[in-house]
N, CA, C and O of each residue as an XYZ file, in Angstrom:
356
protein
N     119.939     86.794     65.087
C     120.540     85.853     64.155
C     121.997     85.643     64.523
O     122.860     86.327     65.072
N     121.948     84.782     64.157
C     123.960     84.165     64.715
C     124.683     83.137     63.385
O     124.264     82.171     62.746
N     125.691     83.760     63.389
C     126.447     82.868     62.233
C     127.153     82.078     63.061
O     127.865     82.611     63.913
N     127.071     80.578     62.948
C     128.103     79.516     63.562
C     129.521     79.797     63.124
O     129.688     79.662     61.912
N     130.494     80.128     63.766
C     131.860     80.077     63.117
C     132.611     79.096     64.326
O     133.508     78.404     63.844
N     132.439     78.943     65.556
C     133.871     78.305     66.535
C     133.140     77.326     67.142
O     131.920     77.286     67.305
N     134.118     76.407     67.519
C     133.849     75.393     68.347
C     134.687     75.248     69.680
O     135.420     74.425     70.228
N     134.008     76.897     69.958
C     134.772     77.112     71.420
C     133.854     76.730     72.567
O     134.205     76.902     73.735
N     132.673     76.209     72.234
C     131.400     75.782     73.391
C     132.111     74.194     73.458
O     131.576     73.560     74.368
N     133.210     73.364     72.710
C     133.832     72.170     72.824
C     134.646     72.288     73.923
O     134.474     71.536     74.883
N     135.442     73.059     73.923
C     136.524     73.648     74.951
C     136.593     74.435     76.052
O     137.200     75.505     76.010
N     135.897     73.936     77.312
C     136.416     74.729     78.328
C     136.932     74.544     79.323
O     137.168     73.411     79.742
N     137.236     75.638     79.949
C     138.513     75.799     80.892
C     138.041     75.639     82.219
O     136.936     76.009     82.614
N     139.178     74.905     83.098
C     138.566     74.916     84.642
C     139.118     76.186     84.715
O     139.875     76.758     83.930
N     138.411     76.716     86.249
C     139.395     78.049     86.681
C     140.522     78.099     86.877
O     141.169     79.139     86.758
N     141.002     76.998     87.217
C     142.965     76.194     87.732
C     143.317     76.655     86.309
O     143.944     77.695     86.110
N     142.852     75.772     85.236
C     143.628     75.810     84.246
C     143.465     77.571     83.263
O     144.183     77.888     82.314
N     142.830     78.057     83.601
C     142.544     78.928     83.074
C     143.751     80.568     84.274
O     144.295     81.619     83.934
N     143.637     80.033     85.239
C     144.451     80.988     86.227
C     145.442     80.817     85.643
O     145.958     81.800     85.111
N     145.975     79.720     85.545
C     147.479     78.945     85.211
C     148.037     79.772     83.208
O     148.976     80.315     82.625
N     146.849     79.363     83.031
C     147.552     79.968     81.350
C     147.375     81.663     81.481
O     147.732     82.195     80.430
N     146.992     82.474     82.334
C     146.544     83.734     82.359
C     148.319     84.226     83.286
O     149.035     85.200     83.056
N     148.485     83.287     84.139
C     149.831     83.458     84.836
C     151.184     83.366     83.655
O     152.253     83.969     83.569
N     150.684     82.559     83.038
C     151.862     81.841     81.864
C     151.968     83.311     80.732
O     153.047     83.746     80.329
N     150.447     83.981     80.317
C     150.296     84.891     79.356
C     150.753     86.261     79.865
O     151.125     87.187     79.145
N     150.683     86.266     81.085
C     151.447     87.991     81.604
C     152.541     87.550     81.988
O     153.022     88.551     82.519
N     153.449     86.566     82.120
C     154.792     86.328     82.514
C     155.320     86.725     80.590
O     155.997     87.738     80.414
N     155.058     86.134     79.749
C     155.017     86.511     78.373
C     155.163     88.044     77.925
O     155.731     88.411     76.897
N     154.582     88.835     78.828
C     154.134     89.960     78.642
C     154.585     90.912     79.500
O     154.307     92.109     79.582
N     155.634     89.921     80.402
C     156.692     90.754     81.224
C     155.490     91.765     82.506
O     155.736     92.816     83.096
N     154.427     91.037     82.539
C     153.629     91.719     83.196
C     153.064     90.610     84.872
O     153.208     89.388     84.902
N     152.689     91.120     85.606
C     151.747     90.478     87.052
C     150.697     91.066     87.568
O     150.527     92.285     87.517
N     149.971     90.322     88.064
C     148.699     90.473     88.672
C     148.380     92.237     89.067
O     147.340     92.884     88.942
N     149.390     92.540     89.445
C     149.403     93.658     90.367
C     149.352     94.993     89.089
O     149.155     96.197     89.254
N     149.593     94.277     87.915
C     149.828     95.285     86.922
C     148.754     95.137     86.036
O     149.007     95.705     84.973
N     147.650     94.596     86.054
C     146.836     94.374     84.788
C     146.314     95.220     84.233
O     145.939     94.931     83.096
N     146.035     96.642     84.731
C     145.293     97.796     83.932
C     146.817     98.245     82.717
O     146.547     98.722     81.614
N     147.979     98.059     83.039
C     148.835     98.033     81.661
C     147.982     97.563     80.286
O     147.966     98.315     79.311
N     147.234     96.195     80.270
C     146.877     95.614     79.273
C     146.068     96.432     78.718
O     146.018     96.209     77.508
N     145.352     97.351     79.070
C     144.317     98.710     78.716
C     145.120     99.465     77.238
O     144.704     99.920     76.172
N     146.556     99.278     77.922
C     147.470    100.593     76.566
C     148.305     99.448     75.952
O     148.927     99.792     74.947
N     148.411     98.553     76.218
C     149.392     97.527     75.148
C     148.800     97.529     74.261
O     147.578     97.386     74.209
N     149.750     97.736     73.124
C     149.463     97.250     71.839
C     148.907     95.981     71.736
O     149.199     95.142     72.588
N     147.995     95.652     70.635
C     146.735     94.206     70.428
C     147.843     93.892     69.996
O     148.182     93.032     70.808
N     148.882     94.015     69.076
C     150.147     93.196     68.064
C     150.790     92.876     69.378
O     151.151     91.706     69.251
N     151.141     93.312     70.628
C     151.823     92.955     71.699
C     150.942     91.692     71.991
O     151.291     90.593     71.560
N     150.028     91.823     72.579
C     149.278     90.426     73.214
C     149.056     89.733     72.397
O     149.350     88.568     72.665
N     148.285     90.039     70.613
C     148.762     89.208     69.611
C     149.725     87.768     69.770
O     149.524     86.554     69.740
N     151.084     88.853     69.989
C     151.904     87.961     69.704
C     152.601     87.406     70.859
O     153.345     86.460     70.598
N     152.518     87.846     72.298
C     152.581     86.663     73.460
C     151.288     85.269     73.205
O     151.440     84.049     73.167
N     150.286     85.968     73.095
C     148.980     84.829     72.668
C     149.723     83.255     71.504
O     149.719     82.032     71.646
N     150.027     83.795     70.896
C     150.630     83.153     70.030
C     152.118     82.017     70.074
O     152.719     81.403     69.193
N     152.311     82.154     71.719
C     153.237     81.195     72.262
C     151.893     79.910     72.895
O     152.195     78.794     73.320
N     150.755     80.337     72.820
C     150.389     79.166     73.340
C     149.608     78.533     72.076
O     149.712     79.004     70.943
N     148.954     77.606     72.342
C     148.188     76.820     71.442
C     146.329     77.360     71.632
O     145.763     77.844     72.612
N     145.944     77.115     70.641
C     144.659     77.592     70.702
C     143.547     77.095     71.707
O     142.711     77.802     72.269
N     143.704     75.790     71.809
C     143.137     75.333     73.106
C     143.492     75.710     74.683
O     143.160     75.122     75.712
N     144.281     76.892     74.497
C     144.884     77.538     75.848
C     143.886     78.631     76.278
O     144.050     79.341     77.270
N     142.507     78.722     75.171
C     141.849     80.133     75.520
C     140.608     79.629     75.118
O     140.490     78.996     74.068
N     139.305     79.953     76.169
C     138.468     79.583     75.714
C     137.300     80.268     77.275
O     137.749     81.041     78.122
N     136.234     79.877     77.281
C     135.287     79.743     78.190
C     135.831     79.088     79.330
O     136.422     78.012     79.240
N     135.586     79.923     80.798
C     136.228     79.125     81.805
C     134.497     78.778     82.419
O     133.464     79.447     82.389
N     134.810     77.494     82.917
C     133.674     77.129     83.596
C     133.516     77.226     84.846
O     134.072     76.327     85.476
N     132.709     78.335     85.726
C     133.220     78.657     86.570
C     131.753     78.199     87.700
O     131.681     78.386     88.915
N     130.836     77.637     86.885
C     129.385     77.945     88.089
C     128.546     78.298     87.865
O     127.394     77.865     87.834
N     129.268     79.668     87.554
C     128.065     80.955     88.086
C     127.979     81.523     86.226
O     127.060     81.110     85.520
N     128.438     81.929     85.988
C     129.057     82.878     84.430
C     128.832     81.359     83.045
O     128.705     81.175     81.834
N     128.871     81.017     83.660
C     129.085     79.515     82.551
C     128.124     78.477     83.861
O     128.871     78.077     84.753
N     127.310     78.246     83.946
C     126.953     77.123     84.977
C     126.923     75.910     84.565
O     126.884     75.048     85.443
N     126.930     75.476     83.146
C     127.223     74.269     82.633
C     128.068     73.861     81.358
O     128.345     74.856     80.689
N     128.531     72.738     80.861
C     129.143     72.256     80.073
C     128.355     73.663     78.739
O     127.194     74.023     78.540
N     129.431     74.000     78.232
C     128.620     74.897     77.012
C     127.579     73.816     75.656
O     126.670     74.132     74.888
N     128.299     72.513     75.919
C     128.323     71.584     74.778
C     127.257     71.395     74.653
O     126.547     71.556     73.661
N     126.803     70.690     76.573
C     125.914     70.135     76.946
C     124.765     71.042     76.692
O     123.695     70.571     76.309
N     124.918     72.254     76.874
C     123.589     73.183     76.954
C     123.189     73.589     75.659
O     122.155     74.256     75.703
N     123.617     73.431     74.591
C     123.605     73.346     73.103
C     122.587     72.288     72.878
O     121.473     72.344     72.359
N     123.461     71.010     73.564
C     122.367     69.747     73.398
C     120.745     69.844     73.525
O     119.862     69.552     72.719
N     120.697     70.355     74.817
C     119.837     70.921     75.653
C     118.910     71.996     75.158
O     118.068     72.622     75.802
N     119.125     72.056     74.303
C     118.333     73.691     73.162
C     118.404     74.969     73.595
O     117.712     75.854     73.093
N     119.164     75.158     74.470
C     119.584     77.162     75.154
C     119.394     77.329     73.794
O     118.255     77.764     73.626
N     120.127     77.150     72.479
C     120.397     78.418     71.540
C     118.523     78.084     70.597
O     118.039     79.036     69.985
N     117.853     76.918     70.631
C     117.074     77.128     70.136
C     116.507     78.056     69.421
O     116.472     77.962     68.194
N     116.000     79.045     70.053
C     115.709     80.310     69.420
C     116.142     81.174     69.069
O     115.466     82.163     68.787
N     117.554     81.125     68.942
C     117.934     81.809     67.834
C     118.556     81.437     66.442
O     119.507     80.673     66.277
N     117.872     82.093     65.488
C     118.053     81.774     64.185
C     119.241     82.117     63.405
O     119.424     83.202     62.851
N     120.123     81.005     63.400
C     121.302     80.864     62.154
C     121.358     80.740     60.662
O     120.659     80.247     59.776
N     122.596     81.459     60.771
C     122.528     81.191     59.325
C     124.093     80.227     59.284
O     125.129     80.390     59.929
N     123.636     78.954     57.991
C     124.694     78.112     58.289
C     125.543     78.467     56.863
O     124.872     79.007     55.983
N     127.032     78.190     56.565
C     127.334     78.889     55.143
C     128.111     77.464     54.757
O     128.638     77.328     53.653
């Protein structure tokens, strides 16, 4: 069973744009590539609140191929979630 709450299957990310805001979110965070197991012990109120310099459409599903192979929207259309049963509120 699945409760509908987001309309994050509307929004996704190329890998460009998704590299690009991930570069933008550890520069925020005074952090680089070379450092990412840091994010393991940061405080959630730390990334919280770098997260919170961008806009909500800055985070979402990246569409990459393989992990995502199609439009999320489209595959909704398409009945993937068919079988499973929601509850709508």
């Amino acid at each position: 069973k699945a409760i509908l709450q987001s309309g994050t299957a509307r929004h996704k990310l190329t890998p460009d744009a998704a590299t690009q805001v991930t570069a933008q979110l550890l520069a925020e965070l005074q952090l680089n590539r070379k450092r990412l197991s840091e994010l393991a012990h940061m405080p959630a109120k730390m990334i919280l609140k770098a997260a919170s310099a961008f806009p909500r459409s800055a985070f979402g599903p990246v569409g990459d191929g393989v992990t995502i192979p199609k439009d999320p929207e489209r595959s909704l259309r398409e009945g993937i979630a068919a079988p499973i049963v929601r509850i709508i509120r």
